[in-house]
Amino acid sequence: MGRGRVTLKRIENKINRQVTFSKRRSGLLKKAHEISVLCEADVALIVFSTKGKLCEYASDASMESILERYDRHSYTERQLNEGTNHQTQENWSLEHAKLKARIDVLEKNKRHLMGEDLDSLTLKELQNCEQQLDTALRRLRLRKNQLMLETISDLQKKDKALQDQNNVLSKEQVKEKEKELLPQPEPQAQTHDNIGTLNLGEMYETRGQIGGGNVEMDETRRQDQALPVMPHWMLQYINQ
């Protein structure tokens, strides 16, 4: 089972710290020697303990030659960096000057187009300025006309939609009024035949009660047959 991850922090116990320093120093020296032998690299190692004790290692070359080489390399790197920084600074300065000059030209042209500082302009420059203004005016008018046409088209579409909606509502209102004006069916629209039959039945029943309830069915039928048939318009007055 592998070891867990160890958090690197200062060892509080003085004895343990000294033991760890001795072990790690030996391992570090061993690794420096291995990399110098395996890779033919010039290695210089300098370690100072907490008490100020020096521990060093140098490969086949001496420590002084390695340090001198390090100084030369560092000096060259510093010179290159300084030269690069200086060149970069000069480039930025030149770029800043170009941008500033361009801004000045643009500001001057803007004032000329606004009708300011025209005394220093020649006839050709004034003509160029006038031509620029004419071109700008044509573009402005073209854009204005385009926007006006688009607005008119939108308003026409809205007007047509409102007219269609109004026509639909008008048709619905006309249909509702036609329904209201149609004659409603009268509740007394019963057939005169039913009314006449009902009144005749009541009359027959009344006549039977007057003549006595013991009259035979044949006699009643003969009497009913002998009765005259009354028209419907007379039945209405009898019922009243």
PDB file of C-alpha atoms in Angstrom:
ATOM      1  CA  MET A   1       0.000   0.000   0.000  1.00  0.00           C
ATOM      2  CA  GLY A   2       1.440   3.379  -1.068  1.00  0.00           C
ATOM      3  CA  ARG A   3       2.176   6.190   1.284  1.00  0.00           C
ATOM      4  CA  GLY A   4      -0.220   9.058   1.568  1.00  0.00           C
ATOM      5  CA  ARG A   5       0.554  12.570   0.412  1.00  0.00           C
ATOM      6  CA  VAL A   6       2.789  14.365   2.916  1.00  0.00           C
ATOM      7  CA  THR A   7       2.166  18.040   3.581  1.00  0.00           C
ATOM      8  CA  LEU A   8       5.378  20.060   3.390  1.00  0.00           C
ATOM      9  CA  LYS A   9       5.874  22.212   6.457  1.00  0.00           C
ATOM     10  CA  ARG A  10       8.603  22.997   8.970  1.00  0.00           C
ATOM     11  CA  ILE A  11       9.488  20.174  11.340  1.00  0.00           C
ATOM     12  CA  GLU A  12       8.992  21.468  14.847  1.00  0.00           C
ATOM     13  CA  ASN A  13      11.133  18.854  16.617  1.00  0.00           C
ATOM     14  CA  LYS A  14      14.760  19.989  16.464  1.00  0.00           C
ATOM     15  CA  ILE A  15      16.239  16.456  16.504  1.00  0.00           C
ATOM     16  CA  ASN A  16      13.910  15.196  13.817  1.00  0.00           C
ATOM     17  CA  ARG A  17      14.643  18.290  11.750  1.00  0.00           C
ATOM     18  CA  GLN A  18      18.416  17.659  11.955  1.00  0.00           C
ATOM     19  CA  VAL A  19      18.025  13.990  11.044  1.00  0.00           C
ATOM     20  CA  THR A  20      15.807  14.869   8.075  1.00  0.00           C
ATOM     21  CA  PHE A  21      18.314  17.497   6.897  1.00  0.00           C
ATOM     22  CA  SER A  22      21.165  14.987   6.964  1.00  0.00           C
ATOM     23  CA  LYS A  23      19.180  12.388   5.037  1.00  0.00           C
ATOM     24  CA  ARG A  24      17.841  14.812   2.435  1.00  0.00           C
ATOM     25  CA  ARG A  25      21.267  16.431   1.987  1.00  0.00           C
ATOM     26  CA  SER A  26      22.861  13.061   1.268  1.00  0.00           C
ATOM     27  CA  GLY A  27      20.118  12.227  -1.214  1.00  0.00           C
ATOM     28  CA  LEU A  28      20.451  15.633  -2.891  1.00  0.00           C
ATOM     29  CA  LEU A  29      24.233  15.226  -3.278  1.00  0.00           C
ATOM     30  CA  LYS A  30      23.704  11.751  -4.685  1.00  0.00           C
ATOM     31  CA  LYS A  31      21.192  13.003  -7.249  1.00  0.00           C
ATOM     32  CA  ALA A  32      23.516  15.850  -8.293  1.00  0.00           C
ATOM     33  CA  HIS A  33      26.351  13.391  -8.834  1.00  0.00           C
ATOM     34  CA  GLU A  34      24.105  11.053 -10.823  1.00  0.00           C
ATOM     35  CA  ILE A  35      22.870  13.759 -13.178  1.00  0.00           C
ATOM     36  CA  SER A  36      26.439  15.016 -13.763  1.00  0.00           C
ATOM     37  CA  VAL A  37      27.675  11.513 -14.635  1.00  0.00           C
ATOM     38  CA  LEU A  38      24.683  10.313 -16.636  1.00  0.00           C
ATOM     39  CA  CYS A  39      24.141  13.501 -18.612  1.00  0.00           C
ATOM     40  CA  GLU A  40      27.671  14.969 -18.661  1.00  0.00           C
ATOM     41  CA  ALA A  41      26.351  18.153 -17.135  1.00  0.00           C
ATOM     42  CA  ASP A  42      28.280  20.677 -15.105  1.00  0.00           C
ATOM     43  CA  VAL A  43      26.590  20.700 -11.708  1.00  0.00           C
ATOM     44  CA  ALA A  44      27.306  22.968  -8.779  1.00  0.00           C
ATOM     45  CA  LEU A  45      25.414  22.560  -5.522  1.00  0.00           C
ATOM     46  CA  ILE A  46      25.637  24.890  -2.528  1.00  0.00           C
ATOM     47  CA  VAL A  47      23.686  24.262   0.689  1.00  0.00           C
ATOM     48  CA  PHE A  48      23.821  26.193   3.958  1.00  0.00           C
ATOM     49  CA  SER A  49      22.383  24.615   7.066  1.00  0.00           C
ATOM     50  CA  THR A  50      20.436  26.539   9.695  1.00  0.00           C
ATOM     51  CA  LYS A  51      23.659  26.905  11.688  1.00  0.00           C
ATOM     52  CA  GLY A  52      25.489  28.336   8.654  1.00  0.00           C
ATOM     53  CA  LYS A  53      27.454  25.199   7.814  1.00  0.00           C
ATOM     54  CA  LEU A  54      28.379  25.003   4.135  1.00  0.00           C
ATOM     55  CA  CYS A  55      27.804  21.894   2.061  1.00  0.00           C
ATOM     56  CA  GLU A  56      28.811  21.999  -1.591  1.00  0.00           C
ATOM     57  CA  TYR A  57      29.249  19.733  -4.575  1.00  0.00           C
ATOM     58  CA  ALA A  58      30.855  20.341  -7.967  1.00  0.00           C
ATOM     59  CA  SER A  59      31.228  18.021 -10.911  1.00  0.00           C
ATOM     60  CA  ASP A  60      34.534  17.474 -12.769  1.00  0.00           C
ATOM     61  CA  ALA A  61      34.863  21.235 -13.289  1.00  0.00           C
ATOM     62  CA  SER A  62      35.703  23.292 -10.237  1.00  0.00           C
ATOM     63  CA  MET A  63      33.155  25.347  -8.358  1.00  0.00           C
ATOM     64  CA  GLU A  64      34.884  28.605  -9.378  1.00  0.00           C
ATOM     65  CA  SER A  65      34.727  27.851 -13.096  1.00  0.00           C
ATOM     66  CA  ILE A  66      31.049  26.931 -12.856  1.00  0.00           C
ATOM     67  CA  LEU A  67      30.260  30.108 -10.906  1.00  0.00           C
ATOM     68  CA  GLU A  68      32.247  32.240 -13.375  1.00  0.00           C
ATOM     69  CA  ARG A  69      30.346  30.684 -16.221  1.00  0.00           C
ATOM     70  CA  TYR A  70      27.109  31.373 -14.397  1.00  0.00           C
ATOM     71  CA  ASP A  71      28.096  35.055 -13.964  1.00  0.00           C
ATOM     72  CA  ARG A  72      28.884  35.433 -17.674  1.00  0.00           C
ATOM     73  CA  HIS A  73      25.605  33.828 -18.662  1.00  0.00           C
ATOM     74  CA  SER A  74      23.607  35.943 -16.230  1.00  0.00           C
ATOM     75  CA  TYR A  75      25.300  39.130 -17.451  1.00  0.00           C
ATOM     76  CA  THR A  76      24.514  38.269 -21.060  1.00  0.00           C
ATOM     77  CA  GLU A  77      20.910  37.539 -20.207  1.00  0.00           C
ATOM     78  CA  ARG A  78      20.602  40.832 -18.349  1.00  0.00           C
ATOM     79  CA  GLN A  79      22.078  42.742 -21.290  1.00  0.00           C
ATOM     80  CA  LEU A  80      19.717  41.054 -23.723  1.00  0.00           C
ATOM     81  CA  ASN A  81      16.750  41.753 -21.483  1.00  0.00           C
ATOM     82  CA  GLU A  82      17.759  45.362 -21.050  1.00  0.00           C
ATOM     83  CA  GLY A  83      18.254  45.748 -24.803  1.00  0.00           C
ATOM     84  CA  THR A  84      14.886  44.146 -25.472  1.00  0.00           C
ATOM     85  CA  ASN A  85      13.199  46.359 -22.913  1.00  0.00           C
ATOM     86  CA  HIS A  86      14.870  49.433 -24.348  1.00  0.00           C
ATOM     87  CA  GLN A  87      13.873  48.484 -27.880  1.00  0.00           C
ATOM     88  CA  THR A  88      10.332  47.789 -26.725  1.00  0.00           C
ATOM     89  CA  GLN A  89      10.189  51.146 -24.999  1.00  0.00           C
ATOM     90  CA  GLU A  90      11.404  52.897 -28.156  1.00  0.00           C
ATOM     91  CA  ASN A  91       8.811  51.077 -30.230  1.00  0.00           C
ATOM     92  CA  TRP A  92       6.070  52.093 -27.838  1.00  0.00           C
ATOM     93  CA  SER A  93       7.269  55.693 -27.904  1.00  0.00           C
ATOM     94  CA  LEU A  94       7.251  55.720 -31.703  1.00  0.00           C
ATOM     95  CA  GLU A  95       3.801  54.134 -31.806  1.00  0.00           C
ATOM     96  CA  HIS A  96       2.530  56.676 -29.311  1.00  0.00           C
ATOM     97  CA  ALA A  97       3.867  59.545 -31.421  1.00  0.00           C
ATOM     98  CA  LYS A  98       2.174  58.116 -34.550  1.00  0.00           C
ATOM     99  CA  LEU A  99      -1.147  57.705 -32.800  1.00  0.00           C
ATOM    100  CA  LYS A 100      -0.949  61.194 -31.347  1.00  0.00           C
ATOM    101  CA  ALA A 101      -0.253  62.692 -34.771  1.00  0.00           C
ATOM    102  CA  ARG A 102      -3.146  60.775 -36.264  1.00  0.00           C
ATOM    103  CA  ILE A 103      -5.479  61.973 -33.537  1.00  0.00           C
ATOM    104  CA  ASP A 104      -4.412  65.557 -34.178  1.00  0.00           C
ATOM    105  CA  VAL A 105      -5.177  65.171 -37.892  1.00  0.00           C
ATOM    106  CA  LEU A 106      -8.605  63.694 -37.167  1.00  0.00           C
ATOM    107  CA  GLU A 107      -9.423  66.480 -34.734  1.00  0.00           C
ATOM    108  CA  LYS A 108      -8.363  69.071 -37.320  1.00  0.00           C
ATOM    109  CA  ASN A 109     -10.552  67.476 -40.010  1.00  0.00           C
ATOM    110  CA  LYS A 110     -13.446  67.378 -37.608  1.00  0.00           C
ATOM    111  CA  ARG A 111     -13.145  71.095 -36.914  1.00  0.00           C
ATOM    112  CA  HIS A 112     -12.990  71.793 -40.651  1.00  0.00           C
ATOM    113  CA  LEU A 113     -16.150  69.781 -41.276  1.00  0.00           C
ATOM    114  CA  MET A 114     -17.867  71.708 -38.480  1.00  0.00           C
ATOM    115  CA  GLY A 115     -16.950  74.973 -40.234  1.00  0.00           C
ATOM    116  CA  GLU A 116     -14.167  75.976 -37.853  1.00  0.00           C
ATOM    117  CA  ASP A 117     -10.546  77.003 -38.529  1.00  0.00           C
ATOM    118  CA  LEU A 118     -11.127  77.463 -42.257  1.00  0.00           C
ATOM    119  CA  ASP A 119      -8.724  80.384 -42.694  1.00  0.00           C
ATOM    120  CA  SER A 120      -5.687  78.143 -43.082  1.00  0.00           C
ATOM    121  CA  LEU A 121      -7.273  76.012 -45.829  1.00  0.00           C
ATOM    122  CA  THR A 122      -6.506  76.434 -49.491  1.00  0.00           C
ATOM    123  CA  LEU A 123      -9.071  76.435 -52.283  1.00  0.00           C
ATOM    124  CA  LYS A 124      -8.479  72.768 -53.072  1.00  0.00           C
ATOM    125  CA  GLU A 125      -8.822  71.778 -49.427  1.00  0.00           C
ATOM    126  CA  LEU A 126     -12.072  73.738 -49.177  1.00  0.00           C
ATOM    127  CA  GLN A 127     -13.388  71.973 -52.278  1.00  0.00           C
ATOM    128  CA  ASN A 128     -12.494  68.581 -50.798  1.00  0.00           C
ATOM    129  CA  CYS A 129     -14.253  69.521 -47.571  1.00  0.00           C
ATOM    130  CA  GLU A 130     -17.328  70.624 -49.506  1.00  0.00           C
ATOM    131  CA  GLN A 131     -17.344  67.372 -51.456  1.00  0.00           C
ATOM    132  CA  GLN A 132     -17.169  65.362 -48.227  1.00  0.00           C
ATOM    133  CA  LEU A 133     -20.093  67.334 -46.819  1.00  0.00           C
ATOM    134  CA  ASP A 134     -22.161  66.752 -49.982  1.00  0.00           C
ATOM    135  CA  THR A 135     -21.461  63.025 -49.840  1.00  0.00           C
ATOM    136  CA  ALA A 136     -22.448  62.910 -46.183  1.00  0.00           C
ATOM    137  CA  LEU A 137     -25.680  64.810 -46.902  1.00  0.00           C
ATOM    138  CA  ARG A 138     -26.627  62.405 -49.697  1.00  0.00           C
ATOM    139  CA  ARG A 139     -26.094  59.437 -47.398  1.00  0.00           C
ATOM    140  CA  LEU A 140     -28.128  61.087 -44.652  1.00  0.00           C
ATOM    141  CA  ARG A 141     -31.034  61.821 -46.998  1.00  0.00           C
ATOM    142  CA  LEU A 142     -30.924  58.293 -48.411  1.00  0.00           C
ATOM    143  CA  ARG A 143     -31.063  56.780 -44.931  1.00  0.00           C
ATOM    144  CA  LYS A 144     -33.842  59.175 -43.882  1.00  0.00           C
ATOM    145  CA  ASN A 145     -35.971  58.283 -46.915  1.00  0.00           C
ATOM    146  CA  GLN A 146     -35.435  54.587 -46.288  1.00  0.00           C
ATOM    147  CA  LEU A 147     -36.611  54.926 -42.685  1.00  0.00           C
ATOM    148  CA  MET A 148     -39.654  56.953 -43.770  1.00  0.00           C
ATOM    149  CA  LEU A 149     -40.651  54.322 -46.349  1.00  0.00           C
ATOM    150  CA  GLU A 150     -40.303  51.562 -43.785  1.00  0.00           C
ATOM    151  CA  THR A 151     -42.441  53.516 -41.326  1.00  0.00           C
ATOM    152  CA  ILE A 152     -45.146  54.153 -43.956  1.00  0.00           C
ATOM    153  CA  SER A 153     -45.183  50.477 -44.922  1.00  0.00           C
ATOM    154  CA  ASP A 154     -45.636  49.441 -41.295  1.00  0.00           C
ATOM    155  CA  LEU A 155     -48.480  51.928 -40.824  1.00  0.00           C
ATOM    156  CA  GLN A 156     -50.231  50.669 -43.967  1.00  0.00           C
ATOM    157  CA  LYS A 157     -50.014  47.088 -42.734  1.00  0.00           C
ATOM    158  CA  LYS A 158     -51.468  48.102 -39.364  1.00  0.00           C
ATOM    159  CA  ASP A 159     -54.275  50.052 -41.090  1.00  0.00           C
ATOM    160  CA  LYS A 160     -55.185  47.071 -43.271  1.00  0.00           C
ATOM    161  CA  ALA A 161     -55.241  44.776 -40.256  1.00  0.00           C
ATOM    162  CA  LEU A 162     -57.540  47.187 -38.395  1.00  0.00           C
ATOM    163  CA  GLN A 163     -59.867  47.439 -41.393  1.00  0.00           C
ATOM    164  CA  ASP A 164     -60.125  43.659 -41.663  1.00  0.00           C
ATOM    165  CA  GLN A 165     -60.876  43.421 -37.968  1.00  0.00           C
ATOM    166  CA  ASN A 166     -63.506  46.158 -38.280  1.00  0.00           C
ATOM    167  CA  ASN A 167     -65.182  44.352 -41.187  1.00  0.00           C
ATOM    168  CA  VAL A 168     -65.371  41.119 -39.208  1.00  0.00           C
ATOM    169  CA  LEU A 169     -66.920  42.912 -36.235  1.00  0.00           C
ATOM    170  CA  SER A 170     -69.445  44.691 -38.498  1.00  0.00           C
ATOM    171  CA  LYS A 171     -70.558  41.392 -40.051  1.00  0.00           C
ATOM    172  CA  GLU A 172     -71.057  39.879 -36.606  1.00  0.00           C
ATOM    173  CA  GLN A 173     -73.129  42.874 -35.485  1.00  0.00           C
ATOM    174  CA  VAL A 174     -75.310  42.660 -38.615  1.00  0.00           C
ATOM    175  CA  LYS A 175     -75.969  38.964 -37.985  1.00  0.00           C
ATOM    176  CA  GLU A 176     -76.954  39.672 -34.382  1.00  0.00           C
ATOM    177  CA  LYS A 177     -79.386  42.430 -35.467  1.00  0.00           C
ATOM    178  CA  GLU A 178     -80.947  40.138 -38.091  1.00  0.00           C
ATOM    179  CA  LYS A 179     -81.533  37.529 -35.418  1.00  0.00           C
ATOM    180  CA  GLU A 180     -83.198  40.126 -33.204  1.00  0.00           C
ATOM    181  CA  LEU A 181     -85.496  41.333 -36.038  1.00  0.00           C
ATOM    182  CA  LEU A 182     -86.736  37.833 -36.990  1.00  0.00           C
ATOM    183  CA  PRO A 183     -90.411  37.199 -35.798  1.00  0.00           C
ATOM    184  CA  GLN A 184     -90.609  34.965 -32.770  1.00  0.00           C
ATOM    185  CA  PRO A 185     -93.086  31.990 -32.894  1.00  0.00           C
ATOM    186  CA  GLU A 186     -96.350  32.804 -31.019  1.00  0.00           C
ATOM    187  CA  PRO A 187     -97.229  30.552 -28.072  1.00  0.00           C
ATOM    188  CA  GLN A 188    -100.894  30.251 -29.323  1.00  0.00           C
ATOM    189  CA  ALA A 189     -99.834  28.633 -32.594  1.00  0.00           C
ATOM    190  CA  GLN A 190    -101.899  25.541 -31.911  1.00  0.00           C
ATOM    191  CA  THR A 191    -103.964  23.935 -34.660  1.00  0.00           C
ATOM    192  CA  HIS A 192    -107.620  24.797 -34.765  1.00  0.00           C
ATOM    193  CA  ASP A 193    -108.378  21.132 -35.174  1.00  0.00           C
ATOM    194  CA  ASN A 194    -107.075  20.374 -31.688  1.00  0.00           C
ATOM    195  CA  ILE A 195    -108.992  23.301 -30.213  1.00  0.00           C
ATOM    196  CA  GLY A 196    -112.173  22.283 -32.021  1.00  0.00           C
ATOM    197  CA  THR A 197    -111.846  18.669 -30.949  1.00  0.00           C
ATOM    198  CA  LEU A 198    -111.281  19.697 -27.322  1.00  0.00           C
ATOM    199  CA  ASN A 199    -114.336  22.013 -27.286  1.00  0.00           C
ATOM    200  CA  LEU A 200    -116.573  19.440 -28.950  1.00  0.00           C
ATOM    201  CA  GLY A 201    -115.546  16.844 -26.394  1.00  0.00           C
ATOM    202  CA  GLU A 202    -116.444  19.184 -23.567  1.00  0.00           C
ATOM    203  CA  MET A 203    -119.811  19.932 -25.215  1.00  0.00           C
ATOM    204  CA  TYR A 204    -120.574  16.243 -25.621  1.00  0.00           C
ATOM    205  CA  GLU A 205    -119.713  15.594 -22.020  1.00  0.00           C
ATOM    206  CA  THR A 206    -121.968  18.455 -20.892  1.00  0.00           C
ATOM    207  CA  ARG A 207    -124.888  17.256 -22.992  1.00  0.00           C
ATOM    208  CA  GLY A 208    -124.500  13.806 -21.574  1.00  0.00           C
ATOM    209  CA  GLN A 209    -124.670  15.161 -18.016  1.00  0.00           C
ATOM    210  CA  ILE A 210    -127.827  17.195 -18.811  1.00  0.00           C
ATOM    211  CA  GLY A 211    -129.646  14.247 -20.362  1.00  0.00           C
ATOM    212  CA  GLY A 212    -128.683  11.986 -17.518  1.00  0.00           C
ATOM    213  CA  GLY A 213    -125.781   9.674 -17.061  1.00  0.00           C
ATOM    214  CA  ASN A 214    -127.789   6.550 -17.831  1.00  0.00           C
ATOM    215  CA  VAL A 215    -128.411   7.241 -21.557  1.00  0.00           C
ATOM    216  CA  GLU A 216    -127.199   4.425 -23.713  1.00  0.00           C
ATOM    217  CA  MET A 217    -124.132   4.722 -25.941  1.00  0.00           C
ATOM    218  CA  ASP A 218    -126.115   4.282 -29.157  1.00  0.00           C
ATOM    219  CA  GLU A 219    -128.419   7.121 -28.290  1.00  0.00           C
ATOM    220  CA  THR A 220    -125.507   9.405 -27.523  1.00  0.00           C
ATOM    221  CA  ARG A 221    -123.778   8.602 -30.762  1.00  0.00           C
ATOM    222  CA  ARG A 222    -126.924   9.319 -32.755  1.00  0.00           C
ATOM    223  CA  GLN A 223    -127.357  12.616 -31.052  1.00  0.00           C
ATOM    224  CA  ASP A 224    -123.739  13.482 -31.626  1.00  0.00           C
ATOM    225  CA  GLN A 225    -124.054  12.634 -35.244  1.00  0.00           C
ATOM    226  CA  ALA A 226    -127.158  14.813 -35.474  1.00  0.00           C
ATOM    227  CA  LEU A 227    -125.310  17.864 -34.119  1.00  0.00           C
ATOM    228  CA  PRO A 228    -124.151  20.292 -36.754  1.00  0.00           C
ATOM    229  CA  VAL A 229    -120.400  20.653 -37.321  1.00  0.00           C
ATOM    230  CA  MET A 230    -119.324  24.161 -36.234  1.00  0.00           C
ATOM    231  CA  PRO A 231    -116.550  26.026 -38.013  1.00  0.00           C
ATOM    232  CA  HIS A 232    -113.382  26.886 -36.195  1.00  0.00           C
ATOM    233  CA  TRP A 233    -113.935  30.633 -36.048  1.00  0.00           C
ATOM    234  CA  MET A 234    -117.251  30.094 -34.195  1.00  0.00           C
ATOM    235  CA  LEU A 235    -115.575  27.813 -31.676  1.00  0.00           C
ATOM    236  CA  GLN A 236    -113.325  30.660 -30.608  1.00  0.00           C
ATOM    237  CA  TYR A 237    -116.362  32.827 -29.700  1.00  0.00           C
ATOM    238  CA  ILE A 238    -118.010  29.943 -27.865  1.00  0.00           C
ATOM    239  CA  ASN A 239    -114.925  29.360 -25.763  1.00  0.00           C
ATOM    240  CA  GLN A 240    -114.950  33.007 -24.779  1.00  0.00           C
TER     241      GLN A 240
END
